[in-house]
mmCIF file with all atom_site columns, C-alpha atoms in Angstrom:
data_model
loop_
_atom_site.group_PDB
_atom_site.id
_atom_site.type_symbol
_atom_site.label_atom_id
_atom_site.label_alt_id
_atom_site.label_comp_id
_atom_site.label_asym_id
_atom_site.label_entity_id
_atom_site.label_seq_id
_atom_site.pdbx_PDB_ins_code
_atom_site.Cartn_x
_atom_site.Cartn_y
_atom_site.Cartn_z
_atom_site.occupancy
_atom_site.B_iso_or_equiv
_atom_site.pdbx_formal_charge
_atom_site.auth_seq_id
_atom_site.auth_comp_id
_atom_site.auth_asym_id
_atom_site.auth_atom_id
_atom_site.pdbx_PDB_model_num
ATOM 1   C CA . MET F 1 1   ? 0.000  0.000  0.000   1.00 0.00 ? 16  MET F CA 1
ATOM 2   C CA . ALA F 1 2   ? 2.712  2.508  0.975   1.00 0.00 ? 17  ALA F CA 1
ATOM 3   C CA . TRP F 1 3   ? 4.843  1.571  -2.025  1.00 0.00 ? 18  TRP F CA 1
ATOM 4   C CA . ARG F 1 4   ? 1.889  2.071  -4.362  1.00 0.00 ? 19  ARG F CA 1
ATOM 5   C CA . PHE F 1 5   ? 1.256  5.519  -2.854  1.00 0.00 ? 20  PHE F CA 1
ATOM 6   C CA . TYR F 1 6   ? 4.939  6.429  -3.221  1.00 0.00 ? 21  TYR F CA 1
ATOM 7   C CA . LYS F 1 7   ? 4.900  5.399  -6.892  1.00 0.00 ? 22  LYS F CA 1
ATOM 8   C CA . TYR F 1 8   ? 1.718  7.434  -7.390  1.00 0.00 ? 23  TYR F CA 1
ATOM 9   C CA . CYS F 1 9   ? 3.431  10.486 -5.868  1.00 0.00 ? 24  CYS F CA 1
ATOM 10  C CA . LEU F 1 10  ? 6.454  9.933  -8.128  1.00 0.00 ? 25  LEU F CA 1
ATOM 11  C CA . GLU F 1 11  ? 4.176  10.020 -11.145 1.00 0.00 ? 26  GLU F CA 1
ATOM 12  C CA . LYS F 1 12  ? 2.150  13.058 -10.063 1.00 0.00 ? 27  LYS F CA 1
ATOM 13  C CA . ARG F 1 13  ? 4.859  15.212 -8.453  1.00 0.00 ? 28  ARG F CA 1
ATOM 14  C CA . PRO F 1 14  ? 8.243  13.614 -9.172  1.00 0.00 ? 29  PRO F CA 1
ATOM 15  C CA . LEU F 1 15  ? 10.488 16.483 -8.084  1.00 0.00 ? 30  LEU F CA 1
ATOM 16  C CA . LEU F 1 16  ? 8.677  17.147 -4.812  1.00 0.00 ? 31  LEU F CA 1
ATOM 17  C CA . THR F 1 17  ? 8.560  13.424 -3.999  1.00 0.00 ? 32  THR F CA 1
ATOM 18  C CA . LYS F 1 18  ? 12.271 13.006 -4.693  1.00 0.00 ? 33  LYS F CA 1
ATOM 19  C CA . ALA F 1 19  ? 13.074 16.122 -2.672  1.00 0.00 ? 34  ALA F CA 1
ATOM 20  C CA . CYS F 1 20  ? 11.098 14.837 0.326   1.00 0.00 ? 35  CYS F CA 1
ATOM 21  C CA . THR F 1 21  ? 12.685 11.398 0.003   1.00 0.00 ? 36  THR F CA 1
ATOM 22  C CA . SER F 1 22  ? 16.173 12.879 -0.161  1.00 0.00 ? 37  SER F CA 1
ATOM 23  C CA . CYS F 1 23  ? 15.468 15.133 2.816   1.00 0.00 ? 38  CYS F CA 1
ATOM 24  C CA . PHE F 1 24  ? 14.226 12.188 4.882   1.00 0.00 ? 39  PHE F CA 1
ATOM 25  C CA . MET F 1 25  ? 17.116 9.899  3.876   1.00 0.00 ? 40  MET F CA 1
ATOM 26  C CA . MET F 1 26  ? 19.816 12.483 4.500   1.00 0.00 ? 41  MET F CA 1
ATOM 27  C CA . THR F 1 27  ? 18.335 13.644 7.815   1.00 0.00 ? 42  THR F CA 1
ATOM 28  C CA . SER F 1 28  ? 17.883 10.111 9.134   1.00 0.00 ? 43  SER F CA 1
ATOM 29  C CA . SER F 1 29  ? 21.362 9.034  8.031   1.00 0.00 ? 44  SER F CA 1
ATOM 30  C CA . ASP F 1 30  ? 22.875 12.091 9.737   1.00 0.00 ? 45  ASP F CA 1
ATOM 31  C CA . ALA F 1 31  ? 20.933 11.246 12.909  1.00 0.00 ? 46  ALA F CA 1
ATOM 32  C CA . MET F 1 32  ? 22.341 7.709  12.867  1.00 0.00 ? 47  MET F CA 1
ATOM 33  C CA . VAL F 1 33  ? 25.878 8.996  12.321  1.00 0.00 ? 48  VAL F CA 1
ATOM 34  C CA . GLN F 1 34  ? 25.509 11.471 15.192  1.00 0.00 ? 49  GLN F CA 1
ATOM 35  C CA . GLN F 1 35  ? 24.258 8.765  17.535  1.00 0.00 ? 50  GLN F CA 1
ATOM 36  C CA . TYR F 1 36  ? 27.259 6.618  16.613  1.00 0.00 ? 51  TYR F CA 1
ATOM 37  C CA . GLU F 1 37  ? 29.613 9.568  17.188  1.00 0.00 ? 52  GLU F CA 1
ATOM 38  C CA . ILE F 1 38  ? 28.056 10.213 20.608  1.00 0.00 ? 53  ILE F CA 1
ATOM 39  C CA . TYR F 1 39  ? 28.357 6.533  21.511  1.00 0.00 ? 54  TYR F CA 1
ATOM 40  C CA . LYS F 1 40  ? 32.063 6.477  20.539  1.00 0.00 ? 55  LYS F CA 1
ATOM 41  C CA . LYS F 1 41  ? 32.788 9.729  22.415  1.00 0.00 ? 56  LYS F CA 1
ATOM 42  C CA . LYS F 1 42  ? 31.166 8.356  25.566  1.00 0.00 ? 57  LYS F CA 1
ATOM 43  C CA . GLU F 1 43  ? 33.206 5.192  25.175  1.00 0.00 ? 58  GLU F CA 1
ATOM 44  C CA . ILE F 1 44  ? 36.428 7.210  24.833  1.00 0.00 ? 59  ILE F CA 1
ATOM 45  C CA . MET F 1 45  ? 35.525 9.391  27.825  1.00 0.00 ? 60  MET F CA 1
ATOM 46  C CA . ASN F 1 46  ? 34.819 6.360  30.000  1.00 0.00 ? 61  ASN F CA 1
ATOM 47  C CA . GLU F 1 47  ? 38.111 4.710  29.028  1.00 0.00 ? 62  GLU F CA 1
ATOM 48  C CA . TYR F 1 48  ? 39.998 7.972  29.616  1.00 0.00 ? 63  TYR F CA 1
ATOM 49  C CA . GLU F 1 49  ? 38.439 8.476  33.064  1.00 0.00 ? 64  GLU F CA 1
ATOM 50  C CA . GLU F 1 50  ? 39.226 4.883  34.053  1.00 0.00 ? 65  GLU F CA 1
ATOM 51  C CA . LYS F 1 51  ? 42.901 5.336  33.108  1.00 0.00 ? 66  LYS F CA 1
ATOM 52  C CA . ALA F 1 52  ? 43.461 8.960  34.154  1.00 0.00 ? 67  ALA F CA 1
ATOM 53  C CA . GLY F 1 53  ? 41.083 9.207  37.077  1.00 0.00 ? 68  GLY F CA 1
ATOM 54  C CA . PRO F 1 54  ? 38.155 11.532 37.742  1.00 0.00 ? 69  PRO F CA 1
ATOM 55  C CA . ASP F 1 55  ? 40.354 14.600 38.434  1.00 0.00 ? 70  ASP F CA 1
ATOM 56  C CA . ALA F 1 56  ? 42.080 14.498 35.028  1.00 0.00 ? 71  ALA F CA 1
ATOM 57  C CA . PRO F 1 57  ? 41.430 17.323 32.537  1.00 0.00 ? 72  PRO F CA 1
ATOM 58  C CA . PRO F 1 58  ? 38.571 16.645 30.113  1.00 0.00 ? 73  PRO F CA 1
ATOM 59  C CA . VAL F 1 59  ? 39.184 14.632 26.969  1.00 0.00 ? 74  VAL F CA 1
ATOM 60  C CA . ASN F 1 60  ? 40.135 16.798 23.995  1.00 0.00 ? 75  ASN F CA 1
ATOM 61  C CA . PHE F 1 61  ? 37.465 16.331 21.319  1.00 0.00 ? 76  PHE F CA 1
ATOM 62  C CA . GLN F 1 62  ? 38.595 19.280 19.212  1.00 0.00 ? 77  GLN F CA 1
ATOM 63  C CA . SER F 1 63  ? 37.607 18.802 15.594  1.00 0.00 ? 78  SER F CA 1
ATOM 64  C CA . GLY F 1 64  ? 40.107 16.574 13.820  1.00 0.00 ? 79  GLY F CA 1
ATOM 65  C CA . CYS F 1 65  ? 42.343 15.991 16.844  1.00 0.00 ? 80  CYS F CA 1
ATOM 66  C CA . PRO F 1 66  ? 43.174 12.597 18.259  1.00 0.00 ? 81  PRO F CA 1
ATOM 67  C CA . VAL F 1 67  ? 42.205 12.092 21.890  1.00 0.00 ? 82  VAL F CA 1
ATOM 68  C CA . ASN F 1 68  ? 45.399 13.205 23.623  1.00 0.00 ? 83  ASN F CA 1
ATOM 69  C CA . VAL F 1 69  ? 46.749 16.010 21.410  1.00 0.00 ? 84  VAL F CA 1
ATOM 70  C CA . ASN F 1 70  ? 48.249 19.212 22.760  1.00 0.00 ? 85  ASN F CA 1
ATOM 71  C CA . SER F 1 71  ? 45.774 21.774 21.465  1.00 0.00 ? 86  SER F CA 1
ATOM 72  C CA . PRO F 1 72  ? 43.424 24.134 23.306  1.00 0.00 ? 87  PRO F CA 1
ATOM 73  C CA . PRO F 1 73  ? 41.793 22.030 25.989  1.00 0.00 ? 88  PRO F CA 1
ATOM 74  C CA . SER F 1 74  ? 38.129 21.155 25.888  1.00 0.00 ? 89  SER F CA 1
ATOM 75  C CA . THR F 1 75  ? 35.987 22.268 28.749  1.00 0.00 ? 90  THR F CA 1
ATOM 76  C CA . GLU F 1 76  ? 33.397 20.135 30.459  1.00 0.00 ? 91  GLU F CA 1
ATOM 77  C CA . GLN F 1 77  ? 30.692 22.224 28.736  1.00 0.00 ? 92  GLN F CA 1
ATOM 78  C CA . ASP F 1 78  ? 32.271 21.634 25.287  1.00 0.00 ? 93  ASP F CA 1
ATOM 79  C CA . ASN F 1 79  ? 32.302 17.901 25.853  1.00 0.00 ? 94  ASN F CA 1
ATOM 80  C CA . GLU F 1 80  ? 28.748 17.957 27.206  1.00 0.00 ? 95  GLU F CA 1
ATOM 81  C CA . LYS F 1 81  ? 27.543 19.733 24.041  1.00 0.00 ? 96  LYS F CA 1
ATOM 82  C CA . MET F 1 82  ? 29.230 17.091 21.918  1.00 0.00 ? 97  MET F CA 1
ATOM 83  C CA . LEU F 1 83  ? 27.286 14.377 23.690  1.00 0.00 ? 98  LEU F CA 1
ATOM 84  C CA . HIS F 1 84  ? 23.921 15.676 22.474  1.00 0.00 ? 99  HIS F CA 1
ATOM 85  C CA . HIS F 1 85  ? 22.286 15.451 19.080  1.00 0.00 ? 100 HIS F CA 1
ATOM 86  C CA . ASP F 1 86  ? 22.933 18.520 16.926  1.00 0.00 ? 101 ASP F CA 1
ATOM 87  C CA . PHE F 1 87  ? 19.503 19.203 15.425  1.00 0.00 ? 102 PHE F CA 1
ATOM 88  C CA . ALA F 1 88  ? 20.792 22.225 13.482  1.00 0.00 ? 103 ALA F CA 1
ATOM 89  C CA . ARG F 1 89  ? 23.282 19.975 11.691  1.00 0.00 ? 104 ARG F CA 1
ATOM 90  C CA . SER F 1 90  ? 20.546 17.460 10.841  1.00 0.00 ? 105 SER F CA 1
ATOM 91  C CA . ALA F 1 91  ? 18.314 20.269 9.581   1.00 0.00 ? 106 ALA F CA 1
ATOM 92  C CA . GLN F 1 92  ? 21.122 21.618 7.404   1.00 0.00 ? 107 GLN F CA 1
ATOM 93  C CA . ILE F 1 93  ? 21.805 18.177 5.923   1.00 0.00 ? 108 ILE F CA 1
ATOM 94  C CA . GLY F 1 94  ? 18.083 17.618 5.268   1.00 0.00 ? 109 GLY F CA 1
ATOM 95  C CA . THR F 1 95  ? 17.748 21.030 3.651   1.00 0.00 ? 110 THR F CA 1
ATOM 96  C CA . ILE F 1 96  ? 20.678 20.285 1.353   1.00 0.00 ? 111 ILE F CA 1
ATOM 97  C CA . GLY F 1 97  ? 18.939 17.060 0.349   1.00 0.00 ? 112 GLY F CA 1
ATOM 98  C CA . PHE F 1 98  ? 15.642 18.823 -0.276  1.00 0.00 ? 113 PHE F CA 1
ATOM 99  C CA . LEU F 1 99  ? 16.895 21.940 -2.064  1.00 0.00 ? 114 LEU F CA 1
ATOM 100 C CA . TYR F 1 100 ? 20.098 20.719 -3.708  1.00 0.00 ? 115 TYR F CA 1
ATOM 101 C CA . SER F 1 101 ? 20.720 16.978 -4.044  1.00 0.00 ? 116 SER F CA 1
ATOM 102 C CA . ALA F 1 102 ? 17.280 15.846 -5.179  1.00 0.00 ? 117 ALA F CA 1
ATOM 103 C CA . PRO F 1 103 ? 16.634 18.597 -7.753  1.00 0.00 ? 118 PRO F CA 1
ATOM 104 C CA . LEU F 1 104 ? 20.158 18.352 -9.141  1.00 0.00 ? 119 LEU F CA 1
ATOM 105 C CA . SER F 1 105 ? 19.924 14.574 -9.520  1.00 0.00 ? 120 SER F CA 1
ATOM 106 C CA . HIS F 1 106 ? 16.376 14.770 -10.905 1.00 0.00 ? 121 HIS F CA 1
ATOM 107 C CA . PHE F 1 107 ? 17.358 17.092 -13.723 1.00 0.00 ? 122 PHE F CA 1
ATOM 108 C CA . TRP F 1 108 ? 20.691 15.384 -14.350 1.00 0.00 ? 123 TRP F CA 1
ATOM 109 C CA . TYR F 1 109 ? 19.013 12.009 -14.930 1.00 0.00 ? 124 TYR F CA 1
ATOM 110 C CA . GLN F 1 110 ? 16.518 13.663 -17.283 1.00 0.00 ? 125 GLN F CA 1
ATOM 111 C CA . ILE F 1 111 ? 19.419 15.098 -19.271 1.00 0.00 ? 126 ILE F CA 1
ATOM 112 C CA . MET F 1 112 ? 21.120 11.698 -19.433 1.00 0.00 ? 127 MET F CA 1
ATOM 113 C CA . GLU F 1 113 ? 17.919 9.985  -20.594 1.00 0.00 ? 128 GLU F CA 1
ATOM 114 C CA . ARG F 1 114 ? 17.551 12.506 -23.433 1.00 0.00 ? 129 ARG F CA 1
ATOM 115 C CA . THR F 1 115 ? 21.248 12.473 -24.350 1.00 0.00 ? 130 THR F CA 1
ATOM 116 C CA . VAL F 1 116 ? 21.904 8.732  -24.381 1.00 0.00 ? 131 VAL F CA 1
ATOM 117 C CA . THR F 1 117 ? 19.610 7.402  -27.101 1.00 0.00 ? 132 THR F CA 1
ATOM 118 C CA . THR F 1 118 ? 21.253 4.106  -28.073 1.00 0.00 ? 133 THR F CA 1
ATOM 119 C CA . ARG F 1 119 ? 19.105 1.003  -27.855 1.00 0.00 ? 134 ARG F CA 1
ATOM 120 C CA . VAL F 1 120 ? 22.051 -1.233 -26.989 1.00 0.00 ? 135 VAL F CA 1
ATOM 121 C CA . THR F 1 121 ? 21.537 -1.733 -23.259 1.00 0.00 ? 136 THR F CA 1
ATOM 122 C CA . THR F 1 122 ? 25.162 -2.269 -22.263 1.00 0.00 ? 137 THR F CA 1
ATOM 123 C CA . LEU F 1 123 ? 26.360 0.690  -24.348 1.00 0.00 ? 138 LEU F CA 1
ATOM 124 C CA . ALA F 1 124 ? 23.666 2.938  -22.857 1.00 0.00 ? 139 ALA F CA 1
ATOM 125 C CA . LEU F 1 125 ? 24.613 1.827  -19.349 1.00 0.00 ? 140 LEU F CA 1
ATOM 126 C CA . ALA F 1 126 ? 28.338 2.350  -19.973 1.00 0.00 ? 141 ALA F CA 1
ATOM 127 C CA . SER F 1 127 ? 27.672 5.792  -21.470 1.00 0.00 ? 142 SER F CA 1
ATOM 128 C CA . LYS F 1 128 ? 25.540 6.886  -18.514 1.00 0.00 ? 143 LYS F CA 1
ATOM 129 C CA . ILE F 1 129 ? 28.102 5.629  -16.002 1.00 0.00 ? 144 ILE F CA 1
ATOM 130 C CA . ALA F 1 130 ? 30.891 7.481  -17.824 1.00 0.00 ? 145 ALA F CA 1
ATOM 131 C CA . MET F 1 131 ? 28.849 10.702 -18.049 1.00 0.00 ? 146 MET F CA 1
ATOM 132 C CA . ASP F 1 132 ? 27.958 10.428 -14.388 1.00 0.00 ? 147 ASP F CA 1
ATOM 133 C CA . ALA F 1 133 ? 31.559 9.839  -13.299 1.00 0.00 ? 148 ALA F CA 1
ATOM 134 C CA . VAL F 1 134 ? 33.217 12.418 -15.546 1.00 0.00 ? 149 VAL F CA 1
ATOM 135 C CA . LEU F 1 135 ? 30.663 15.238 -15.692 1.00 0.00 ? 150 LEU F CA 1
ATOM 136 C CA . PHE F 1 136 ? 28.218 15.030 -12.813 1.00 0.00 ? 151 PHE F CA 1
ATOM 137 C CA . THR F 1 137 ? 30.184 13.696 -9.845  1.00 0.00 ? 152 THR F CA 1
ATOM 138 C CA . PRO F 1 138 ? 32.912 16.390 -9.722  1.00 0.00 ? 153 PRO F CA 1
ATOM 139 C CA . ILE F 1 139 ? 30.334 19.171 -9.997  1.00 0.00 ? 154 ILE F CA 1
ATOM 140 C CA . ALA F 1 140 ? 27.915 17.647 -7.484  1.00 0.00 ? 155 ALA F CA 1
ATOM 141 C CA . ILE F 1 141 ? 30.587 16.903 -4.890  1.00 0.00 ? 156 ILE F CA 1
ATOM 142 C CA . GLY F 1 142 ? 32.337 20.240 -5.311  1.00 0.00 ? 157 GLY F CA 1
ATOM 143 C CA . THR F 1 143 ? 29.213 22.328 -4.983  1.00 0.00 ? 158 THR F CA 1
ATOM 144 C CA . ASN F 1 144 ? 27.950 20.188 -2.078  1.00 0.00 ? 159 ASN F CA 1
ATOM 145 C CA . TYR F 1 145 ? 31.143 20.838 -0.100  1.00 0.00 ? 160 TYR F CA 1
ATOM 146 C CA . ASN F 1 146 ? 30.888 24.539 -0.848  1.00 0.00 ? 161 ASN F CA 1
ATOM 147 C CA . SER F 1 147 ? 27.294 24.639 0.369   1.00 0.00 ? 162 SER F CA 1
ATOM 148 C CA . GLU F 1 148 ? 28.316 23.224 3.757   1.00 0.00 ? 163 GLU F CA 1
ATOM 149 C CA . THR F 1 149 ? 31.050 25.780 4.463   1.00 0.00 ? 164 THR F CA 1
#
């Protein structure tokens, strides 16, 4: 029943349906990644406290730094913030999916379908893969990174 409704929505409003799907998928995947990150940080903090003792300085979770690197120390408040879900980050990722990834992919696949007209299935597939890898991927990845900074 749900699959039939989804297919109906794809037929009636393909771009909106793809945008909503992309938003949902990207938001939920970011939520899962954040929960894993929080789990690993708690694990590291527990191991650190067991080894160093409760009076040791807080674990350094500065972006990109290994656990015991000499960089500006984290405060207890910094570490506490890192142990909670960042809803703004999830919203940003979902918005990128809704406004950027889905529309870009939607129109790109339309262009490929119009451009690759051969009836030889393997040649059409190879052509689309090559176009995707050479033309679309560098542009999509580059502009996606720029949108996040």
